[in-house]
Tab-separated table of C-alpha atoms and ligand atoms in Angstrom:
chain	number	residue	atom	x	y	z
A	1	MET	CA	-50.833	62.802	-43.248
A	2	ASP	CA	-50.041	59.464	-45.326
A	3	LEU	CA	-49.128	61.131	-48.427
A	4	LEU	CA	-47.097	64.291	-48.727
A	5	PRO	CA	-48.904	66.263	-51.987
A	6	ILE	CA	-46.047	68.084	-53.692
A	7	PHE	CA	-45.738	69.528	-56.906
A	8	MET	CA	-42.782	68.267	-58.441
A	9	ASN	CA	-40.647	70.281	-61.917
A	10	VAL	CA	-40.141	68.352	-64.487
A	11	ARG	CA	-39.606	70.734	-67.160
A	12	ASP	CA	-37.334	68.971	-69.998
A	13	ARG	CA	-35.822	66.184	-67.724
A	14	ARG	CA	-36.373	62.344	-68.971
A	15	ALA	CA	-39.675	60.162	-67.752
A	16	LEU	CA	-40.290	56.765	-68.573
A	17	VAL	CA	-42.842	55.638	-69.684
A	18	VAL	CA	-43.339	51.507	-69.560
A	19	GLY	CA	-46.231	50.644	-71.234
A	20	GLY	CA	-47.514	50.671	-74.739
A	21	GLY	CA	-51.488	50.914	-74.459
A	22	GLU	CA	-54.923	53.705	-73.308
A	23	VAL	CA	-53.312	53.857	-70.160
A	24	ALA	CA	-49.686	54.963	-70.938
A	25	VAL	CA	-51.429	57.803	-73.297
A	26	ARG	CA	-53.354	59.502	-70.747
A	27	LYS	CA	-50.296	59.819	-68.436
A	28	VAL	CA	-47.850	60.090	-71.645
A	29	GLY	CA	-50.110	63.141	-72.211
A	30	LEU	CA	-50.604	64.892	-68.796
A	31	LEU	CA	-46.057	64.101	-68.801
A	32	LEU	CA	-45.631	66.244	-72.003
A	33	GLU	CA	-48.862	68.802	-70.506
A	34	ALA	CA	-45.905	69.585	-67.358
A	35	GLY	CA	-42.949	69.916	-70.198
A	36	ALA	CA	-40.959	66.459	-69.575
A	37	ALA	CA	-39.200	65.033	-71.691
A	38	VAL	CA	-41.365	61.326	-72.576
A	39	HIS	CA	-39.754	58.772	-72.806
A	40	VAL	CA	-42.094	55.009	-73.845
A	41	VAL	CA	-40.896	51.433	-73.376
A	42	SER	CA	-43.403	48.704	-74.779
A	43	PRO	CA	-42.986	46.044	-78.029
A	44	VAL	CA	-45.931	47.500	-79.184
A	45	LEU	CA	-47.929	51.361	-79.516
A	46	VAL	CA	-50.679	52.053	-79.800
A	47	PRO	CA	-51.530	54.924	-82.845
A	48	ALA	CA	-52.153	57.992	-80.902
A	49	LEU	CA	-48.538	57.041	-78.848
A	50	GLN	CA	-46.933	56.045	-82.250
A	51	ALA	CA	-48.480	59.283	-84.050
A	52	GLN	CA	-46.217	61.385	-81.191
A	53	VAL	CA	-43.134	59.273	-82.216
A	54	ASP	CA	-43.325	59.839	-85.630
A	55	SER	CA	-43.972	63.113	-84.946
A	56	GLY	CA	-41.292	64.019	-82.552
A	57	ALA	CA	-42.758	64.761	-79.343
A	58	ILE	CA	-42.089	61.123	-77.096
A	59	THR	CA	-39.333	58.758	-78.057
A	60	SER	CA	-39.314	54.845	-77.354
A	61	ARG	CA	-37.689	51.848	-77.589
A	62	ARG	CA	-39.766	48.930	-79.184
A	63	ALA	CA	-38.887	45.978	-76.327
A	64	ALA	CA	-39.623	44.941	-72.722
A	65	PHE	CA	-38.632	47.120	-70.520
A	66	GLU	CA	-35.081	46.294	-69.319
A	67	PRO	CA	-33.350	47.312	-65.924
A	68	ALA	CA	-31.228	49.698	-68.392
A	69	ASP	CA	-34.200	51.719	-69.067
A	70	LEU	CA	-34.060	52.987	-65.600
A	71	GLU	CA	-30.588	55.474	-67.103
A	72	GLY	CA	-31.312	58.753	-66.263
A	73	VAL	CA	-34.719	58.848	-66.066
A	74	ALA	CA	-36.298	61.744	-63.761
A	75	LEU	CA	-39.094	59.246	-62.793
A	76	VAL	CA	-41.231	56.334	-63.902
A	77	VAL	CA	-44.713	55.532	-64.828
A	78	ALA	CA	-45.852	51.668	-64.961
A	79	ALA	CA	-49.230	51.401	-67.043
A	80	THR	CA	-47.936	47.276	-68.951
A	81	ASP	CA	-50.488	45.011	-68.330
A	82	ASP	CA	-48.775	42.883	-66.942
A	83	GLU	CA	-48.354	42.393	-63.202
A	84	ALA	CA	-44.920	40.927	-62.705
A	85	VAL	CA	-43.092	43.511	-64.752
A	86	ASN	CA	-44.994	46.503	-63.624
A	87	ALA	CA	-43.781	44.813	-60.053
A	88	LEU	CA	-39.849	44.777	-61.445
A	89	VAL	CA	-40.359	48.772	-62.598
A	90	SER	CA	-41.213	49.337	-59.323
A	91	GLU	CA	-38.899	47.134	-57.429
A	92	LEU	CA	-35.786	48.679	-59.231
A	93	ALA	CA	-37.271	52.159	-59.269
A	94	GLN	CA	-36.926	51.936	-55.740
A	95	ALA	CA	-34.144	49.865	-55.090
A	96	ARG	CA	-32.859	53.259	-57.275
A	97	HIS	CA	-33.956	56.167	-55.122
A	98	ILE	CA	-36.582	57.360	-58.615
A	99	PRO	CA	-39.755	58.227	-58.011
A	100	VAL	CA	-42.024	55.080	-59.598
A	101	ASN	CA	-46.399	55.683	-59.981
A	102	VAL	CA	-48.257	52.099	-61.167
A	103	VAL	CA	-51.294	52.750	-62.307
A	104	ASP	CA	-54.320	51.139	-60.546
A	105	ASN	CA	-51.865	49.920	-57.936
A	106	PRO	CA	-50.795	51.532	-54.632
A	107	ALA	CA	-49.266	49.517	-53.161
A	108	LEU	CA	-46.071	49.363	-55.520
A	109	CYS	CA	-46.272	53.037	-55.659
A	110	SER	CA	-43.505	56.122	-54.531
A	111	PHE	CA	-46.014	58.501	-55.213
A	112	VAL	CA	-49.815	57.559	-56.691
A	113	MET	CA	-51.303	61.008	-59.355
A	114	PRO	CA	-53.933	63.293	-58.142
A	115	SER	CA	-56.834	64.352	-59.884
A	116	ILE	CA	-56.195	67.767	-60.909
A	117	ILE	CA	-58.243	71.144	-61.413
A	118	ASP	CA	-56.238	72.892	-63.820
A	119	ARG	CA	-56.481	76.732	-63.584
A	120	SER	CA	-52.507	77.231	-65.535
A	121	PRO	CA	-50.767	78.438	-63.410
A	122	VAL	CA	-53.592	77.334	-60.415
A	123	GLN	CA	-52.822	74.172	-59.963
A	124	ILE	CA	-55.302	71.762	-57.643
A	125	ALA	CA	-55.012	68.446	-56.249
A	126	VAL	CA	-57.202	66.141	-55.515
A	127	SER	CA	-56.546	63.066	-53.901
A	128	THR	CA	-57.597	60.272	-51.608
A	129	GLY	CA	-53.447	57.678	-51.668
A	130	GLY	CA	-55.487	55.510	-53.581
A	131	ALA	CA	-58.135	54.801	-51.029
A	132	SER	CA	-61.275	56.013	-54.388
A	133	PRO	CA	-60.383	57.275	-57.945
A	134	VAL	CA	-63.447	57.328	-58.296
A	135	LEU	CA	-63.834	59.787	-55.113
A	136	ALA	CA	-60.920	61.642	-55.928
A	137	ARG	CA	-63.025	62.529	-59.543
A	138	LEU	CA	-66.269	63.307	-57.871
A	139	LEU	CA	-63.909	66.131	-55.517
A	140	ARG	CA	-62.506	67.448	-58.852
A	141	ALA	CA	-65.251	67.529	-60.691
A	142	ARG	CA	-67.227	69.027	-57.650
A	143	LEU	CA	-63.945	71.746	-57.472
A	144	GLU	CA	-64.372	72.443	-61.751
A	145	SER	CA	-67.629	73.866	-60.550
A	146	ALA	CA	-66.612	75.398	-58.250
A	147	ILE	CA	-63.358	77.806	-59.596
A	148	PRO	CA	-64.116	79.517	-62.589
A	149	ALA	CA	-62.334	79.242	-65.327
A	150	ALA	CA	-61.104	82.446	-64.973
A	151	TYR	CA	-58.613	81.725	-61.688
A	152	GLY	CA	-55.515	81.260	-64.826
A	153	ARG	CA	-56.567	84.209	-65.944
A	154	LEU	CA	-56.636	85.918	-62.944
A	155	ALA	CA	-53.572	84.491	-61.615
A	156	GLN	CA	-51.201	85.847	-64.180
A	157	LEU	CA	-53.019	88.684	-64.380
A	158	VAL	CA	-51.666	89.511	-60.945
A	159	GLU	CA	-48.039	87.745	-61.358
A	160	ARG	CA	-47.470	89.989	-64.017
A	161	PHE	CA	-47.629	92.724	-60.958
A	162	ARG	CA	-45.640	90.766	-58.207
A	163	ASP	CA	-42.897	93.001	-58.420
A	164	LYS	CA	-44.352	96.717	-58.931
A	165	VAL	CA	-46.873	95.493	-55.971
A	166	LYS	CA	-43.644	94.460	-53.582
A	167	ALA	CA	-41.804	97.823	-54.430
A	168	ARG	CA	-45.246	99.403	-54.072
A	169	PHE	CA	-45.805	98.531	-50.554
A	170	LYS	CA	-42.703	98.393	-48.611
A	171	ASP	CA	-44.605	96.550	-45.431
A	172	THR	CA	-46.121	93.246	-45.722
A	173	ASN	CA	-49.854	94.236	-44.201
A	174	ALA	CA	-51.189	96.800	-46.786
A	175	ARG	CA	-49.520	94.380	-49.588
A	176	ARG	CA	-52.128	91.756	-48.353
A	177	ASN	CA	-55.118	94.823	-48.115
A	178	PHE	CA	-53.708	95.223	-51.771
A	179	TRP	CA	-53.543	92.188	-52.536
A	180	GLU	CA	-56.630	91.132	-51.252
A	181	ASN	CA	-59.226	93.452	-52.146
A	182	VAL	CA	-57.565	92.817	-55.799
A	183	LEU	CA	-58.139	89.191	-55.668
A	184	GLN	CA	-62.013	89.310	-54.036
A	185	GLY	CA	-62.744	92.658	-55.167
A	186	GLU	CA	-63.800	94.665	-58.902
A	187	ILE	CA	-60.278	93.900	-60.871
A	188	ALA	CA	-61.076	90.201	-60.278
A	189	GLU	CA	-64.599	90.406	-61.288
A	190	LEU	CA	-63.969	92.196	-64.471
A	191	VAL	CA	-61.874	88.915	-64.855
A	192	PHE	CA	-63.969	86.624	-64.045
A	193	ALA	CA	-66.486	88.842	-66.342
A	194	GLY	CA	-63.545	89.192	-69.040
A	195	LYS	CA	-63.183	91.669	-69.579
A	196	ASP	CA	-59.546	91.821	-69.122
A	197	GLU	CA	-57.546	94.703	-70.281
A	198	GLN	CA	-59.905	97.086	-68.033
A	199	ALA	CA	-58.941	94.623	-64.777
A	200	GLN	CA	-55.103	95.290	-66.560
A	201	ALA	CA	-55.776	98.709	-66.692
A	202	ALA	CA	-57.687	98.244	-63.133
A	203	LEU	CA	-54.849	96.719	-61.350
A	204	GLU	CA	-52.256	99.036	-62.962
A	205	ALA	CA	-54.217	102.196	-61.441
A	206	ALA	CA	-54.541	100.664	-57.810
A	207	VAL	CA	-51.060	100.687	-57.590
A	208	ALA	CA	-49.879	104.245	-59.141
A	209	ALA	CA	-52.927	104.839	-56.773
A	210	GLY	CA	-50.774	103.321	-53.669
A	211	LYS	CA	-54.584	102.463	-52.293
A	212	ASP	CA	-54.237	99.673	-49.401
A	213	GLU	CA	-57.709	100.478	-47.560
A	214	LYS	CA	-61.066	97.684	-48.639
A	215	VAL	CA	-62.660	98.773	-51.423
A	216	GLY	CA	-66.534	98.625	-51.050
A	217	GLU	CA	-69.012	97.209	-53.295
A	218	VAL	CA	-72.627	95.677	-53.511
A	219	TYR	CA	-73.520	92.532	-55.058
A	220	LEU	CA	-77.299	92.103	-55.662
A	221	VAL	CA	-77.811	88.450	-55.249
A	222	GLY	CA	-81.198	86.068	-56.341
A	223	GLY	CA	-80.963	83.516	-53.565
A	224	GLY	CA	-83.076	81.145	-54.954
A	225	PRO	CA	-86.276	80.737	-53.980
A	226	GLY	CA	-85.474	78.068	-51.477
A	227	ASP	CA	-83.766	75.420	-52.005
A	228	PRO	CA	-80.289	75.530	-51.597
A	229	ASP	CA	-79.415	73.816	-54.821
A	230	LEU	CA	-80.900	76.591	-56.860
A	231	LEU	CA	-77.956	78.804	-55.669
A	232	THR	CA	-75.649	79.693	-58.800
A	233	PHE	CA	-72.388	79.258	-58.222
A	234	ARG	CA	-72.066	82.637	-58.190
A	235	ALA	CA	-73.449	83.836	-56.087
A	236	LEU	CA	-72.281	81.687	-53.980
A	237	ARG	CA	-69.014	83.085	-54.179
A	238	LEU	CA	-70.085	86.154	-53.015
A	239	MET	CA	-71.837	85.409	-50.714
A	240	GLN	CA	-68.875	83.956	-49.565
A	241	GLN	CA	-66.404	86.939	-49.809
A	242	ALA	CA	-68.581	88.655	-48.248
A	243	ASP	CA	-68.081	91.051	-45.448
A	244	VAL	CA	-71.542	92.040	-44.871
A	245	ILE	CA	-75.445	90.478	-45.655
A	246	VAL	CA	-78.326	92.182	-45.629
A	247	HIS	CA	-80.950	89.805	-46.543
A	248	ASP	CA	-85.154	89.411	-46.276
A	249	ARG	CA	-87.627	87.094	-44.603
A	250	LEU	CA	-87.754	85.423	-48.036
A	251	VAL	CA	-84.108	83.961	-48.118
A	252	SER	CA	-84.352	79.895	-46.580
A	253	LYS	CA	-82.913	79.229	-43.848
A	254	GLN	CA	-80.311	77.284	-45.614
A	255	VAL	CA	-79.193	79.731	-47.950
A	256	LEU	CA	-78.133	81.977	-45.202
A	257	ASP	CA	-76.169	79.229	-43.620
A	258	LEU	CA	-73.899	78.829	-47.252
A	259	CYS	CA	-72.879	82.880	-46.473
A	260	ARG	CA	-69.607	83.514	-44.696
A	261	ARG	CA	-69.814	82.050	-41.393
A	262	ASP	CA	-68.253	85.412	-39.917
A	263	ALA	CA	-69.957	87.769	-42.431
A	264	GLU	CA	-71.813	90.095	-40.417
A	265	ARG	CA	-75.971	89.080	-40.689
A	266	ILE	CA	-78.314	92.404	-40.286
A	267	TYR	CA	-81.802	91.320	-41.323
A	268	VAL	CA	-84.248	93.369	-43.245
A	269	GLY	CA	-87.417	92.026	-42.356
A	270	LYS	CA	-90.041	92.308	-45.074
A	271	GLU	CA	-93.057	90.585	-43.403
A	272	ARG	CA	-96.100	90.838	-44.487
A	273	ASP	CA	-97.456	94.266	-43.583
A	274	ASN	CA	-94.960	94.445	-41.200
A	275	HIS	CA	-91.928	95.850	-43.105
A	276	ALA	CA	-88.943	95.715	-40.848
A	277	LEU	CA	-87.143	98.168	-43.176
A	278	PRO	CA	-89.056	100.435	-45.634
A	279	GLN	CA	-87.286	100.676	-48.565
A	280	GLU	CA	-85.976	103.551	-49.015
A	281	GLN	CA	-83.432	103.288	-45.628
A	282	ILE	CA	-82.564	99.602	-46.883
A	283	ASN	CA	-81.636	101.979	-50.489
A	284	MET	CA	-79.270	103.545	-47.338
A	285	LEU	CA	-78.350	100.661	-45.614
A	286	LEU	CA	-76.771	99.448	-48.200
A	287	VAL	CA	-74.716	102.358	-49.508
A	288	LYS	CA	-73.647	103.586	-46.432
A	289	LEU	CA	-71.672	100.125	-45.612
A	290	ALA	CA	-70.798	100.258	-48.885
A	291	LYS	CA	-69.350	103.278	-48.176
A	292	GLU	CA	-67.073	102.674	-45.641
A	293	GLY	CA	-65.641	99.562	-47.617
A	294	LYS	CA	-67.169	97.180	-46.875
A	295	ARG	CA	-68.121	93.859	-49.545
A	296	VAL	CA	-72.173	94.071	-49.133
A	297	CYS	CA	-74.142	91.286	-50.133
A	298	ARG	CA	-77.340	91.621	-50.384
A	299	LEU	CA	-79.517	88.972	-50.549
A	300	LYS	CA	-82.904	88.237	-52.043
A	301	GLY	CA	-85.533	85.713	-52.523
A	302	GLY	CA	-85.796	84.458	-55.946
A	303	ASP	CA	-84.245	87.186	-58.719
A	304	PRO	CA	-84.116	90.695	-57.302
A	305	PHE	CA	-85.357	92.007	-60.743
A	306	ILE	CA	-88.922	90.520	-60.646
A	307	PHE	CA	-91.170	92.186	-57.709
A	308	GLY	CA	-87.728	92.301	-55.602
A	309	ARG	CA	-86.968	96.156	-56.125
A	310	GLY	CA	-83.670	95.890	-57.225
A	311	GLY	CA	-84.155	98.271	-59.383
A	312	GLU	CA	-85.038	100.484	-56.663
A	313	GLU	CA	-81.585	99.764	-54.958
A	314	ILE	CA	-79.507	99.895	-57.033
A	315	GLU	CA	-80.740	103.639	-58.890
A	316	THR	CA	-79.237	104.578	-55.526
A	317	LEU	CA	-76.368	103.385	-55.658
A	318	ALA	CA	-75.110	104.203	-58.876
A	319	ALA	CA	-76.698	107.883	-58.087
A	320	GLU	CA	-74.250	107.054	-55.134
A	321	GLY	CA	-70.874	106.288	-57.059
A	322	VAL	CA	-71.588	103.057	-55.745
A	323	ASN	CA	-70.293	99.949	-57.793
A	324	PHE	CA	-71.892	96.694	-57.524
A	325	GLN	CA	-73.028	93.748	-59.669
A	326	VAL	CA	-76.121	91.652	-59.949
A	327	VAL	CA	-76.782	88.043	-59.776
A	328	PRO	CA	-79.035	85.990	-61.502
A	329	GLY	CA	-81.382	83.627	-59.268
A	330	ILE	CA	-84.204	81.019	-59.960
A	331	THR	CA	-87.301	83.214	-59.258
A	332	ALA	CA	-90.000	82.009	-58.091
A	333	ALA	CA	-92.673	80.741	-60.282
A	334	ILE	CA	-89.569	78.671	-62.141
A	335	GLY	CA	-88.321	76.356	-58.919
A	336	MET	CA	-92.257	76.067	-58.104
A	337	SER	CA	-93.121	74.689	-61.963
A	338	SER	CA	-90.595	71.776	-61.628
A	339	TYR	CA	-90.684	71.260	-58.401
A	340	ALA	CA	-94.613	70.989	-58.094
A	341	GLY	CA	-94.298	69.265	-62.689
A	342	ILE	CA	-96.560	72.089	-63.816
A	343	PRO	CA	-95.384	73.398	-66.501
A	344	LEU	CA	-95.954	77.064	-67.342
A	345	THR	CA	-96.077	76.545	-71.126
A	346	HIS	CA	-97.618	73.174	-72.917
A	347	ARG	CA	-97.572	73.138	-76.593
A	348	ASP	CA	-101.150	71.400	-76.306
A	349	TYR	CA	-102.559	73.903	-73.751
A	350	SER	CA	-100.839	77.456	-72.799
A	351	GLN	CA	-98.343	79.536	-75.806
A	352	SER	CA	-97.178	82.521	-73.012
A	353	VAL	CA	-96.329	82.675	-69.160
A	354	THR	CA	-97.302	85.859	-67.323
A	355	PHE	CA	-95.661	86.544	-63.558
A	356	VAL	CA	-98.586	89.183	-62.367
A	357	THR	CA	-97.198	90.816	-59.106
A	358	GLY	CA	-101.237	89.872	-56.500
A	359	HIS	CA	-100.230	92.556	-54.348
A	360	LEU	CA	-103.623	94.283	-52.595
A	361	LYS	CA	-103.874	97.788	-52.695
A	362	ASP	CA	-106.890	99.069	-51.250
A	363	GLY	CA	-109.396	96.010	-52.054
A	364	SER	CA	-108.235	95.672	-55.553
A	365	MET	CA	-105.785	94.721	-58.227
A	366	ASN	CA	-104.897	96.818	-61.386
A	367	LEU	CA	-104.686	94.641	-64.311
A	368	ASN	CA	-105.607	94.769	-67.105
A	369	TRP	CA	-107.998	91.383	-66.201
A	370	SER	CA	-109.267	91.083	-70.215
A	371	ALA	CA	-105.657	89.965	-70.604
A	372	LEU	CA	-105.519	87.475	-68.603
A	373	ALA	CA	-108.579	85.547	-68.353
A	374	GLN	CA	-107.202	84.701	-72.214
A	375	PRO	CA	-107.560	80.894	-72.818
A	376	ASN	CA	-103.960	79.084	-73.321
A	377	GLN	CA	-102.306	81.119	-71.262
A	378	THR	CA	-101.050	80.526	-68.471
A	379	VAL	CA	-100.523	83.122	-65.950
A	380	VAL	CA	-98.718	83.073	-61.890
A	381	PHE	CA	-99.926	85.497	-58.972
A	382	TYR	CA	-96.966	86.508	-56.922
A	383	MET	CA	-98.111	87.666	-53.040
A	384	GLY	CA	-101.177	86.911	-54.571
A	385	LEU	CA	-102.745	84.519	-50.951
A	386	LYS	CA	-105.119	88.048	-49.640
A	387	GLY	CA	-106.205	88.541	-52.814
A	388	LEU	CA	-107.398	85.068	-53.697
A	389	PRO	CA	-111.102	85.742	-54.255
A	390	VAL	CA	-110.061	89.248	-55.937
A	391	ILE	CA	-108.953	86.950	-58.011
A	392	CYS	CA	-110.903	84.817	-59.516
A	393	ASP	CA	-113.677	86.706	-59.526
A	394	ASN	CA	-111.730	89.038	-62.052
A	395	LEU	CA	-110.600	86.130	-64.286
A	396	ILE	CA	-114.024	84.437	-63.511
A	397	LYS	CA	-116.289	87.927	-65.149
A	398	HIS	CA	-113.417	88.024	-67.776
A	399	GLY	CA	-114.661	85.227	-69.402
A	400	ARG	CA	-111.796	83.159	-68.053
A	401	SER	CA	-113.985	78.984	-68.082
A	402	SER	CA	-114.507	78.021	-63.468
A	403	ASP	CA	-113.645	75.391	-64.680
A	404	THR	CA	-110.165	76.303	-65.482
A	405	PRO	CA	-107.128	74.291	-63.406
A	406	MET	CA	-105.601	76.325	-60.642
A	407	ALA	CA	-103.152	75.871	-57.689
A	408	LEU	CA	-102.039	77.415	-55.012
A	409	VAL	CA	-98.483	76.556	-54.019
A	410	GLN	CA	-96.544	76.998	-50.631
A	411	GLN	CA	-92.710	77.461	-49.708
A	412	ALA	CA	-92.409	75.647	-52.842
A	413	THR	CA	-89.179	73.842	-53.254
A	414	THR	CA	-88.797	74.184	-49.042
A	415	PRO	CA	-88.413	70.974	-47.035
A	416	ARG	CA	-92.813	72.802	-46.434
A	417	GLN	CA	-94.131	72.721	-49.687
A	418	LYS	CA	-97.312	72.045	-50.744
A	419	GLU	CA	-99.979	72.136	-53.350
A	420	PHE	CA	-103.583	72.633	-53.822
A	421	ILE	CA	-104.892	72.129	-56.458
A	422	GLY	CA	-108.180	73.866	-57.744
A	423	THR	CA	-110.299	75.393	-60.931
A	424	LEU	CA	-111.051	78.910	-60.698
A	425	GLY	CA	-114.569	77.889	-59.471
A	426	THR	CA	-113.404	75.814	-56.805
A	427	MET	CA	-110.468	77.047	-55.397
A	428	LEU	CA	-111.834	78.366	-52.094
A	429	LYS	CA	-113.647	76.154	-51.022
A	430	VAL	CA	-109.985	74.312	-51.982
A	431	ILE	CA	-107.910	76.113	-49.208
A	432	GLU	CA	-111.017	76.906	-46.674
A	433	ASN	CA	-109.844	75.188	-43.525
A	434	GLN	CA	-106.495	74.481	-44.988
A	435	GLU	CA	-104.220	76.884	-42.825
A	436	ILE	CA	-101.870	77.569	-45.697
A	437	LYS	CA	-98.590	79.365	-45.138
A	438	ALA	CA	-96.466	82.174	-47.080
A	439	PRO	CA	-94.885	82.226	-49.538
A	440	THR	CA	-97.671	80.925	-51.977
A	441	LEU	CA	-97.986	81.642	-55.862
A	442	ILE	CA	-101.022	81.064	-57.333
A	443	VAL	CA	-100.191	79.185	-60.908
A	444	VAL	CA	-104.005	79.752	-62.981
A	445	GLY	CA	-104.117	77.617	-66.311
A	446	GLU	CA	-104.610	73.963	-68.423
A	447	VAL	CA	-101.363	72.698	-67.584
A	448	VAL	CA	-101.974	72.419	-63.925
A	449	GLN	CA	-104.350	69.876	-65.112
A	450	LEU	CA	-100.438	68.237	-65.149
A	451	HIS	CA	-99.390	68.419	-62.107
A	452	LYS	CA	-100.805	64.990	-61.277
A	453	GLN	CA	-98.623	63.740	-63.234
A	454	PHE	CA	-94.989	65.281	-63.604
A	455	SER	CA	-95.197	65.345	-59.536
A	456	TRP	CA	-91.607	63.490	-58.139
A	457	PHE	CA	-90.835	66.503	-55.695
A	458	GLU	CA	-91.103	64.594	-52.447
A	459	PRO	CA	-90.092	67.507	-49.386
A	460	GLN	CA	-89.789	64.165	-46.790
A	461	ALA	CA	-87.834	61.748	-48.900
A	462	TYR	CA	-85.363	64.829	-50.591
A	463	TYR	CA	-84.576	66.813	-47.940
A	464	GLY	CA	-84.538	63.639	-44.594
A	465	ASP	CA	-86.072	65.280	-42.217
A	466	LYS	CA	-84.715	68.100	-42.113
B	5	LIG	N1	-87.561	87.900	-56.263
B	5	LIG	C1	-88.526	86.579	-55.473
B	5	LIG	C2	-90.642	87.442	-55.961
B	5	LIG	C3	-90.733	88.771	-54.959
B	5	LIG	S1	-91.956	89.070	-54.143
B	5	LIG	C4	-88.632	85.532	-56.653
B	5	LIG	O1	-88.199	86.336	-58.587
B	5	LIG	O2	-89.118	84.588	-56.859
B	5	LIG	C5	-92.123	87.534	-53.116
B	5	LIG	C6	-93.985	86.816	-53.463
B	5	LIG	O3	-92.799	85.482	-53.964
B	5	LIG	C7	-94.288	86.165	-51.898
B	5	LIG	O4	-95.789	86.574	-51.578
B	5	LIG	C8	-94.512	84.831	-53.128
B	5	LIG	O5	-96.171	84.742	-53.771
B	5	LIG	C9	-94.026	84.475	-54.355
B	5	LIG	N2	-92.544	84.352	-53.846
B	5	LIG	C10	-91.422	83.825	-53.353
B	5	LIG	N3	-90.647	82.489	-53.048
B	5	LIG	C11	-91.840	81.668	-52.934
B	5	LIG	C12	-91.952	80.148	-52.546
B	5	LIG	N4	-90.303	79.594	-52.536
B	5	LIG	N5	-92.582	79.671	-53.018
B	5	LIG	C13	-93.552	79.781	-53.124
B	5	LIG	N6	-93.762	81.525	-53.931
B	5	LIG	C14	-92.979	81.694	-53.341
């Protein structure tokens, strides 16, 4: 470690900024946020600084830097464009053991300013030790997006209850359990959902009840069509805090790999015609795990509420009084649309889109074929591979032209994505001697012809050798 990361209290302490330009403006702003008494020394001040002097937010001396400016100062920032002045400030400050930062010149600094993710009172600082401010900024952007903005509010809530909880739970283990439940469970989720009052009431009740055993709940999470980049932030967060992951075949390995490493994983199958566990047993398994006090992530392919039987799982949970939340995922048709370059609607070709199940039951599909055969619309069939002849046949029979473009897309958004393009009349021929890997979607509509022009996704290039 080259630098010691510390958070410094500068409230009401004198902070000197040497320089009066735009860089100084940013540093002054930061110091003011931390409550410092800011004094600026510079022959000229940009209007923003002048305005702060006028309003009394900061003080200034309009002249060149002099050693006497360091008198009584707790911290100095040199932000002039004159290297000699910056070097002098650094040298004199260091001789007096005053922490000094020279903007963009790590060699002259006794401390560096990190990139900050501010969720006050939670603060995260990122530093590359001056090696690359741009890299620090990029990391910061990642952290900004991964840490819910509500963390600050969560920390404030927790802070208000600290003493109460300390008094209620004398044993440190019990106290830790209690806080882990609060920070990773229902109460934190209430804060993230903006329900601060309910969260406070729940915390109040939890302290009063003195409960330190784990409370289980179920997260019904949409894992998207395959590419892990398509997960939502919420999905990722819950995948990483769950104790158990209950998943099936549609969830890609790359997505599964992002789950908490030491979480128990339970595979519940859903192989075509070979359901590893019947749906009722999956429903009861979720209830059982949650009642054991576990946080269960029921991870499903695509979106849980699109042909995912998520509704049934939730019905059972609700009936059994188990807490749950649902996280949307990118459904296969939406992922396929982008990654295959087939817009689902288009002003010139298609005014609506229908997602429909092409699951065969006793060799047929009970669908409203005359509605699906209307022109100027896109129809996406899920689970339709086996029923492909039935689909083509019925659409043509009910009046859709046999020239209507059609695509069969396998394993959309994954390294093995592949498109087979034809028409209602030719598709069966197109795929005749092809090896097609599940899962697949079937898209019918004029928009399919845009694929040639719009396709951008090259699995090999995108995923490298994976
Ligand atoms: N809940 C899922 C759908 C479950 S039904 C979702 O929202 O996507 C299962 C069907 O989804 C499969 O038979 C297939 O038609 C489709 N599917 C799921 N992932 C897919 C993918 N990556 N590529 C193509 N089709 C996919």
